[in-house]
Amino acid sequence: MNILLMGYYGQSNIGDDLFVKQLTTYFSTKDVVKNVFVICQDNYYEKVSDKVSFFSTSNLSKLKRAWLILRSDCIAWGGGTLNFSGKPKNYLRLQALSKVMGKRFCFLGVGIESIKSDSDKGIAQVFENADLLYVRDNYSYELASQTFKTSQSCCLGGDLAFLNLSLYDRFLKRDKSSNQLHNISFSGKHWWGDGRAEFYAKQLIPVIEQYNSVIHLLPAHVGDKRNDNKFHELLKKYLPENHCQLHSWKHPEEFIEILSQMDFHIGNRLHSLILADILGVPNIGIGEASSKIGNYVTKTGILTTERVAAFMEPLPLERIEKISQSYERPDEFILNESQTARECLEIIFRT
């Protein structure tokens, strides 16, 4: 079997880079898999196996793309949130081409945004056309079950970041911290502006004053175009210089290592929160209760109300302290996410 993987790859996003590492490692261990082809924006990935080949979109002609599809038995979009604006014509064309060629088309570990009206029928069709629709959260599963004609092809599993937990073993926090908030990481988004920078700095100042904390500005998306440090540079202006550190990374392990040294994490990037939970770092997500942040925290079952804060919602010191003192790594949840992720991927190999 040959598998063609596509996604938001090669764009220096921590979640998507983890998907690439997890999926290529997983598929490479399967004897039935002969080749794994990965299409990405920029090819900076380390090969985990001779079975894996990367193809940069800048060097990928339409003819070469068709050749990859022709050689593949399964075409899969692996991970991430699918938020279509308008009819997803490219996906529909790809699915039609895959069907004509007798290939399977799968969505693996994805989150789905809401379908609001009849005008979104084209979006629904993309998911209905899939041979496998593996979603990562309860909201996406309920939406798919109630809205799409996918009863035979839809399954609910863990986020792909949980697939192989051994990836994180050497970074795990072995001992619960003393609840001293010395090191706090913050992951914002590149498009946030100065007003939001000033607001979140005001939330962090009391923690700095109480615990002599250092705020580690940790981008979950780097690179030239969408670097979250664009916002972090604004935030840095409002924080005491000797209590603020700006970070960057090239490989996911660098991000994970920095995060593993934190006493607390605050983030609007979903996979910064997922990694914090895997590492056992107390955390709070910035996002609406109905967002992918809220959907994820609800699924963990751990401090579900306390660990979600709406945009520009104050984060008083008492709330941060409460989470820090009450938080326990969600061990059972993490193991279940890993197990169900594997179970959903195994469906690909069923005849």
Short mmCIF file of C-alpha atoms in Angstrom, two decimals:
data_model
loop_
_atom_site.label_atom_id
_atom_site.label_comp_id
_atom_site.label_asym_id
_atom_site.label_seq_id
_atom_site.Cartn_x
_atom_site.Cartn_y
_atom_site.Cartn_z
CA MET A 1 0.00 0.00 0.00
CA ASN A 2 1.14 3.53 -0.83
CA ILE A 3 -0.25 6.48 1.16
CA LEU A 4 -0.29 10.13 0.10
CA LEU A 5 -0.45 12.60 3.00
CA MET A 6 -1.55 16.21 2.69
CA GLY A 7 -2.25 18.95 5.20
CA TYR A 8 -1.03 22.31 6.43
CA TYR A 9 2.48 20.90 6.26
CA GLY A 10 5.84 22.58 5.90
CA GLN A 11 4.64 25.91 7.30
CA SER A 12 6.29 25.78 10.75
CA ASN A 13 3.15 25.19 12.80
CA ILE A 14 3.77 23.07 15.89
CA GLY A 15 0.57 21.03 15.57
CA ASP A 16 0.95 20.22 11.89
CA ASP A 17 4.64 19.43 12.23
CA LEU A 18 3.71 16.96 14.96
CA PHE A 19 1.12 15.40 12.64
CA VAL A 20 3.81 14.83 10.01
CA LYS A 21 6.14 13.22 12.53
CA GLN A 22 3.43 11.08 14.10
CA LEU A 23 1.84 9.89 10.85
CA THR A 24 5.05 9.16 8.96
CA THR A 25 6.42 7.24 11.95
CA TYR A 26 3.19 5.28 12.35
CA PHE A 27 2.74 4.34 8.70
CA SER A 28 6.42 3.48 8.31
CA THR A 29 6.09 0.75 10.94
CA LYS A 30 3.35 -1.02 8.97
CA ASP A 31 4.64 -3.85 6.79
CA VAL A 32 1.74 -3.41 4.39
CA VAL A 33 2.82 0.21 3.69
CA LYS A 34 5.48 0.42 1.01
CA ASN A 35 5.65 4.20 0.47
CA VAL A 36 4.47 7.33 2.26
CA PHE A 37 4.35 10.42 0.05
CA VAL A 38 4.04 13.77 1.87
CA ILE A 39 3.12 17.02 0.12
CA CYS A 40 4.30 20.10 2.04
CA GLN A 41 4.94 23.80 1.50
CA ASP A 42 8.61 23.69 2.52
CA ASN A 43 10.53 20.48 3.00
CA TYR A 44 12.51 20.84 6.21
CA TYR A 45 11.46 17.50 7.71
CA GLU A 46 13.75 14.73 8.89
CA LYS A 47 12.96 11.40 7.29
CA VAL A 48 11.97 8.74 9.83
CA SER A 49 12.22 5.94 7.26
CA ASP A 50 13.32 5.21 3.72
CA LYS A 51 9.63 4.61 3.00
CA VAL A 52 8.92 8.34 3.36
CA SER A 53 9.33 10.89 0.55
CA PHE A 54 8.57 14.61 0.80
CA PHE A 55 7.43 16.79 -2.08
CA SER A 56 7.52 20.58 -1.85
CA THR A 57 4.58 22.34 -3.53
CA SER A 58 6.94 24.84 -5.16
CA ASN A 59 8.49 21.99 -7.17
CA LEU A 60 5.32 19.96 -7.67
CA SER A 61 3.74 20.27 -11.10
CA LYS A 62 0.15 19.23 -11.82
CA LEU A 63 1.51 16.25 -13.72
CA LYS A 64 3.70 15.16 -10.78
CA ARG A 65 0.78 15.59 -8.37
CA ALA A 66 -1.41 13.40 -10.60
CA TRP A 67 1.40 10.84 -10.72
CA LEU A 68 1.52 10.74 -6.91
CA ILE A 69 -2.24 10.20 -6.76
CA LEU A 70 -2.00 7.48 -9.38
CA ARG A 71 0.73 5.69 -7.41
CA SER A 72 -1.16 5.94 -4.10
CA ASP A 73 -3.82 3.63 -2.76
CA CYS A 74 -5.01 6.07 -0.10
CA ILE A 75 -5.04 9.89 -0.19
CA ALA A 76 -5.34 11.39 3.29
CA TRP A 77 -5.64 14.84 4.77
CA GLY A 78 -3.92 14.44 8.12
CA GLY A 79 -4.90 16.61 11.07
CA GLY A 80 -5.88 20.18 11.76
CA THR A 81 -9.05 22.25 11.78
CA LEU A 82 -10.95 22.38 8.50
CA ASN A 83 -12.55 25.79 8.20
CA PHE A 84 -13.71 26.28 4.62
CA SER A 85 -14.77 29.67 3.29
CA GLY A 86 -16.98 29.04 0.31
CA LYS A 87 -17.31 25.88 -1.73
CA PRO A 88 -14.10 23.82 -1.42
CA LYS A 89 -13.68 23.23 -5.13
CA ASN A 90 -10.10 21.98 -4.91
CA TYR A 91 -11.05 19.28 -2.43
CA LEU A 92 -14.04 18.22 -4.51
CA ARG A 93 -11.88 17.98 -7.64
CA LEU A 94 -9.28 15.95 -5.78
CA GLN A 95 -11.92 13.60 -4.43
CA ALA A 96 -13.47 13.20 -7.89
CA LEU A 97 -10.03 12.44 -9.37
CA SER A 98 -9.31 9.96 -6.58
CA LYS A 99 -12.61 8.19 -7.18
CA VAL A 100 -12.03 7.94 -10.94
CA MET A 101 -8.63 6.41 -10.23
CA GLY A 102 -10.10 3.97 -7.70
CA LYS A 103 -8.32 5.50 -4.68
CA ARG A 104 -9.60 5.96 -1.14
CA PHE A 105 -9.83 9.48 0.30
CA CYS A 106 -9.64 9.97 4.09
CA PHE A 107 -9.67 12.76 6.66
CA LEU A 108 -7.51 11.84 9.65
CA GLY A 109 -7.82 13.44 13.08
CA VAL A 110 -9.50 16.64 11.92
CA GLY A 111 -11.69 19.22 13.63
CA ILE A 112 -14.72 20.58 11.78
CA GLU A 113 -16.12 24.09 11.97
CA SER A 114 -19.89 24.59 12.03
CA ILE A 115 -22.05 24.24 8.91
CA LYS A 116 -24.43 27.20 9.10
CA SER A 117 -26.74 27.09 6.10
CA ASP A 118 -27.81 25.40 2.88
CA SER A 119 -25.11 27.40 1.11
CA ASP A 120 -22.60 25.15 2.87
CA LYS A 121 -23.80 22.01 1.08
CA GLY A 122 -20.57 21.92 -0.90
CA ILE A 123 -18.67 21.75 2.38
CA ALA A 124 -20.87 18.93 3.63
CA GLN A 125 -20.29 17.10 0.37
CA VAL A 126 -16.53 17.07 0.94
CA PHE A 127 -16.97 15.20 4.19
CA GLU A 128 -19.69 12.93 2.80
CA ASN A 129 -17.39 11.93 -0.07
CA ALA A 130 -14.71 10.70 2.32
CA ASP A 131 -14.12 6.98 2.68
CA LEU A 132 -13.04 7.70 6.27
CA LEU A 133 -13.88 10.77 8.33
CA TYR A 134 -11.89 10.48 11.55
CA VAL A 135 -12.57 13.49 13.78
CA ARG A 136 -10.81 14.52 16.96
CA ASP A 137 -13.49 16.03 19.22
CA ASN A 138 -17.06 15.42 20.33
CA TYR A 139 -18.40 18.56 18.67
CA SER A 140 -17.03 17.53 15.27
CA TYR A 141 -18.40 14.02 15.71
CA GLU A 142 -21.88 15.21 16.62
CA LEU A 143 -21.86 17.69 13.74
CA ALA A 144 -20.80 14.99 11.30
CA SER A 145 -23.32 12.48 12.64
CA GLN A 146 -26.24 14.91 12.56
CA THR A 147 -25.42 16.91 9.42
CA PHE A 148 -23.49 14.69 7.02
CA LYS A 149 -24.33 11.37 5.43
CA THR A 150 -21.32 9.71 7.02
CA SER A 151 -22.77 7.12 9.40
CA GLN A 152 -20.60 4.33 7.98
CA SER A 153 -17.39 6.32 7.53
CA CYS A 154 -17.19 8.57 10.63
CA CYS A 155 -15.26 7.75 13.80
CA LEU A 156 -14.18 9.72 16.86
CA GLY A 157 -10.58 9.37 18.00
CA GLY A 158 -7.78 11.22 19.71
CA ASP A 159 -5.89 14.13 18.24
CA LEU A 160 -2.96 12.91 16.15
CA ALA A 161 -0.50 14.60 18.51
CA PHE A 162 -1.31 11.83 21.02
CA LEU A 163 -0.66 8.98 18.58
CA ASN A 164 2.77 7.88 19.83
CA LEU A 165 3.26 9.05 23.40
CA SER A 166 6.82 7.76 23.58
CA LEU A 167 7.79 10.84 21.57
CA TYR A 168 7.36 12.86 24.76
CA ASP A 169 8.83 10.51 27.38
CA ARG A 170 12.09 12.35 27.91
CA PHE A 171 10.31 15.68 28.36
CA LEU A 172 7.70 14.67 30.95
CA LYS A 173 7.55 16.48 34.27
CA ARG A 174 8.20 13.66 36.72
CA ASP A 175 7.41 15.56 39.89
CA LYS A 176 4.56 17.95 40.58
CA SER A 177 5.91 21.47 40.93
CA SER A 178 5.82 23.37 44.21
CA ASN A 179 3.13 25.67 42.78
CA GLN A 180 5.68 28.45 42.47
CA LEU A 181 4.94 30.16 39.18
CA HIS A 182 8.50 31.04 38.24
CA ASN A 183 8.32 30.21 34.55
CA ILE A 184 5.16 30.93 32.56
CA SER A 185 4.85 30.46 28.82
CA PHE A 186 2.45 32.40 26.60
CA SER A 187 1.47 31.49 23.03
CA GLY A 188 -0.50 34.15 21.16
CA LYS A 189 -1.23 34.57 17.45
CA HIS A 190 0.68 36.60 14.89
CA TRP A 191 -2.28 38.73 13.82
CA TRP A 192 -3.19 39.99 17.31
CA GLY A 193 -2.65 43.72 17.71
CA ASP A 194 -1.23 46.22 20.17
CA GLY A 195 -4.45 46.54 22.19
CA ARG A 196 -4.49 42.84 22.90
CA ALA A 197 -0.79 42.95 23.77
CA GLU A 198 -1.38 45.66 26.36
CA PHE A 199 -4.38 43.77 27.78
CA TYR A 200 -2.58 40.46 28.29
CA ALA A 201 0.49 42.18 29.71
CA LYS A 202 -1.77 43.65 32.42
CA GLN A 203 -2.95 40.12 33.25
CA LEU A 204 0.64 38.90 33.59
CA ILE A 205 2.06 41.76 35.67
CA PRO A 206 0.45 40.60 38.99
CA VAL A 207 1.94 37.12 38.52
CA ILE A 208 5.37 38.63 37.89
CA GLU A 209 5.08 40.82 40.97
CA GLN A 210 3.87 37.98 43.20
CA TYR A 211 6.21 35.20 42.04
CA ASN A 212 9.11 37.03 40.37
CA SER A 213 8.03 35.16 37.25
CA VAL A 214 9.67 35.09 33.84
CA ILE A 215 7.21 35.17 30.94
CA HIS A 216 8.39 32.95 28.10
CA LEU A 217 6.89 34.07 24.80
CA LEU A 218 6.64 30.78 22.94
CA PRO A 219 5.37 30.88 19.33
CA ALA A 220 3.42 27.84 18.18
CA HIS A 221 3.69 29.11 14.61
CA VAL A 222 7.03 30.41 13.33
CA GLY A 223 8.42 31.03 9.85
CA ASP A 224 8.41 34.12 7.64
CA LYS A 225 4.71 34.68 6.98
CA ARG A 226 2.72 33.82 10.12
CA ASN A 227 5.21 34.04 12.94
CA ASP A 228 3.48 34.41 16.30
CA ASN A 229 6.48 36.37 17.56
CA LYS A 230 5.09 39.29 15.59
CA PHE A 231 2.53 39.60 18.37
CA HIS A 232 4.95 38.56 21.09
CA GLU A 233 7.19 41.48 20.17
CA LEU A 234 4.24 43.79 20.90
CA LEU A 235 3.50 42.02 24.17
CA LYS A 236 7.13 42.25 25.18
CA LYS A 237 6.98 46.06 25.10
CA TYR A 238 4.51 46.05 27.99
CA LEU A 239 6.42 43.58 30.19
CA PRO A 240 9.47 44.22 32.42
CA GLU A 241 12.53 43.53 30.27
CA ASN A 242 14.24 41.26 32.79
CA HIS A 243 11.05 39.22 33.27
CA CYS A 244 10.43 38.36 29.63
CA GLN A 245 12.11 35.99 27.18
CA LEU A 246 11.34 35.53 23.49
CA HIS A 247 11.78 32.04 22.02
CA SER A 248 11.82 30.39 18.61
CA TRP A 249 12.31 26.86 17.27
CA LYS A 250 13.01 24.84 14.13
CA HIS A 251 11.90 21.35 15.14
CA PRO A 252 8.94 20.34 17.36
CA GLU A 253 11.29 18.85 19.96
CA GLU A 254 12.70 22.32 20.64
CA PHE A 255 9.21 23.69 21.34
CA ILE A 256 8.41 20.70 23.54
CA GLU A 257 11.64 21.03 25.52
CA ILE A 258 10.98 24.70 26.31
CA LEU A 259 7.38 24.01 27.31
CA SER A 260 8.44 21.12 29.54
CA GLN A 261 10.40 23.56 31.72
CA MET A 262 7.37 25.74 32.43
CA ASP A 263 5.33 25.95 35.63
CA PHE A 264 2.27 27.23 33.77
CA HIS A 265 1.15 27.84 30.20
CA ILE A 266 -1.35 30.28 28.66
CA GLY A 267 -2.17 29.87 24.99
CA ASN A 268 -4.53 30.43 22.10
CA ARG A 269 -2.87 27.78 19.92
CA LEU A 270 -4.64 24.45 20.44
CA HIS A 271 -1.56 22.28 20.27
CA SER A 272 0.30 24.38 22.77
CA LEU A 273 -2.42 23.31 25.24
CA ILE A 274 -2.39 19.69 24.08
CA LEU A 275 1.36 19.54 24.57
CA ALA A 276 1.08 21.21 27.97
CA ASP A 277 -1.35 18.48 29.06
CA ILE A 278 0.87 15.72 27.69
CA LEU A 279 3.83 17.19 29.56
CA GLY A 280 1.85 17.75 32.74
CA VAL A 281 2.10 21.56 32.69
CA PRO A 282 -0.93 23.38 34.20
CA ASN A 283 -2.54 25.57 31.55
CA ILE A 284 -5.37 27.81 30.46
CA GLY A 285 -6.64 28.27 26.93
CA ILE A 286 -7.74 31.55 25.40
CA GLY A 287 -10.84 30.97 23.30
CA GLU A 288 -14.60 30.72 23.38
CA ALA A 289 -16.29 27.75 25.05
CA SER A 290 -17.61 26.68 21.62
CA SER A 291 -14.20 26.98 19.91
CA LYS A 292 -11.70 24.22 19.23
CA ILE A 293 -9.98 25.31 22.46
CA GLY A 294 -13.19 24.87 24.42
CA ASN A 295 -14.05 21.62 22.67
CA TYR A 296 -10.65 20.19 23.55
CA VAL A 297 -10.66 21.25 27.21
CA THR A 298 -14.19 19.89 27.61
CA LYS A 299 -13.04 16.57 26.22
CA THR A 300 -10.23 16.34 28.80
CA GLY A 301 -12.70 16.63 31.68
CA ILE A 302 -10.06 18.51 33.72
CA LEU A 303 -11.03 21.90 35.19
CA THR A 304 -13.19 22.47 32.14
CA THR A 305 -14.59 25.81 33.28
CA GLU A 306 -11.45 27.24 34.81
CA ARG A 307 -9.17 26.32 31.90
CA VAL A 308 -11.03 28.22 29.17
CA ALA A 309 -11.02 32.03 29.04
CA ALA A 310 -12.72 34.05 26.31
CA PHE A 311 -10.74 36.57 24.28
CA MET A 312 -9.91 39.64 26.38
CA GLU A 313 -11.41 38.01 29.47
CA PRO A 314 -9.42 39.03 32.56
CA LEU A 315 -7.11 36.39 34.01
CA PRO A 316 -6.85 37.28 37.70
CA LEU A 317 -3.94 35.95 39.69
CA GLU A 318 -6.33 33.93 41.86
CA ARG A 319 -7.57 31.98 38.84
CA ILE A 320 -4.06 31.13 37.68
CA GLU A 321 -3.11 30.07 41.20
CA LYS A 322 -6.22 27.89 41.51
CA ILE A 323 -5.47 26.05 38.28
CA SER A 324 -1.82 25.64 39.24
CA GLN A 325 -2.73 24.15 42.62
CA SER A 326 -5.63 21.94 41.43
CA TYR A 327 -4.34 20.70 38.08
CA GLU A 328 -3.42 17.05 37.63
CA ARG A 329 -2.06 15.61 34.40
CA PRO A 330 -5.03 13.88 32.69
CA ASP A 331 -3.30 10.50 32.43
CA GLU A 332 -6.38 8.42 31.60
CA PHE A 333 -7.55 10.91 28.99
CA ILE A 334 -4.12 11.01 27.34
CA LEU A 335 -3.91 7.21 27.11
CA ASN A 336 -7.42 7.05 25.69
CA GLU A 337 -6.61 9.69 23.07
CA SER A 338 -3.59 7.69 21.98
CA GLN A 339 -5.50 4.41 21.85
CA THR A 340 -8.47 5.78 19.92
CA ALA A 341 -6.17 7.58 17.46
CA ARG A 342 -4.53 4.25 16.65
CA GLU A 343 -7.90 2.49 16.39
CA CYS A 344 -9.19 5.04 13.88
CA LEU A 345 -6.04 4.84 11.77
CA GLU A 346 -6.28 1.05 11.70
CA ILE A 347 -9.52 1.41 9.72
CA ILE A 348 -7.41 2.42 6.72
CA PHE A 349 -6.01 -1.10 6.49
CA ARG A 350 -9.34 -2.89 6.56
CA THR A 351 -10.55 -4.23 3.24
#
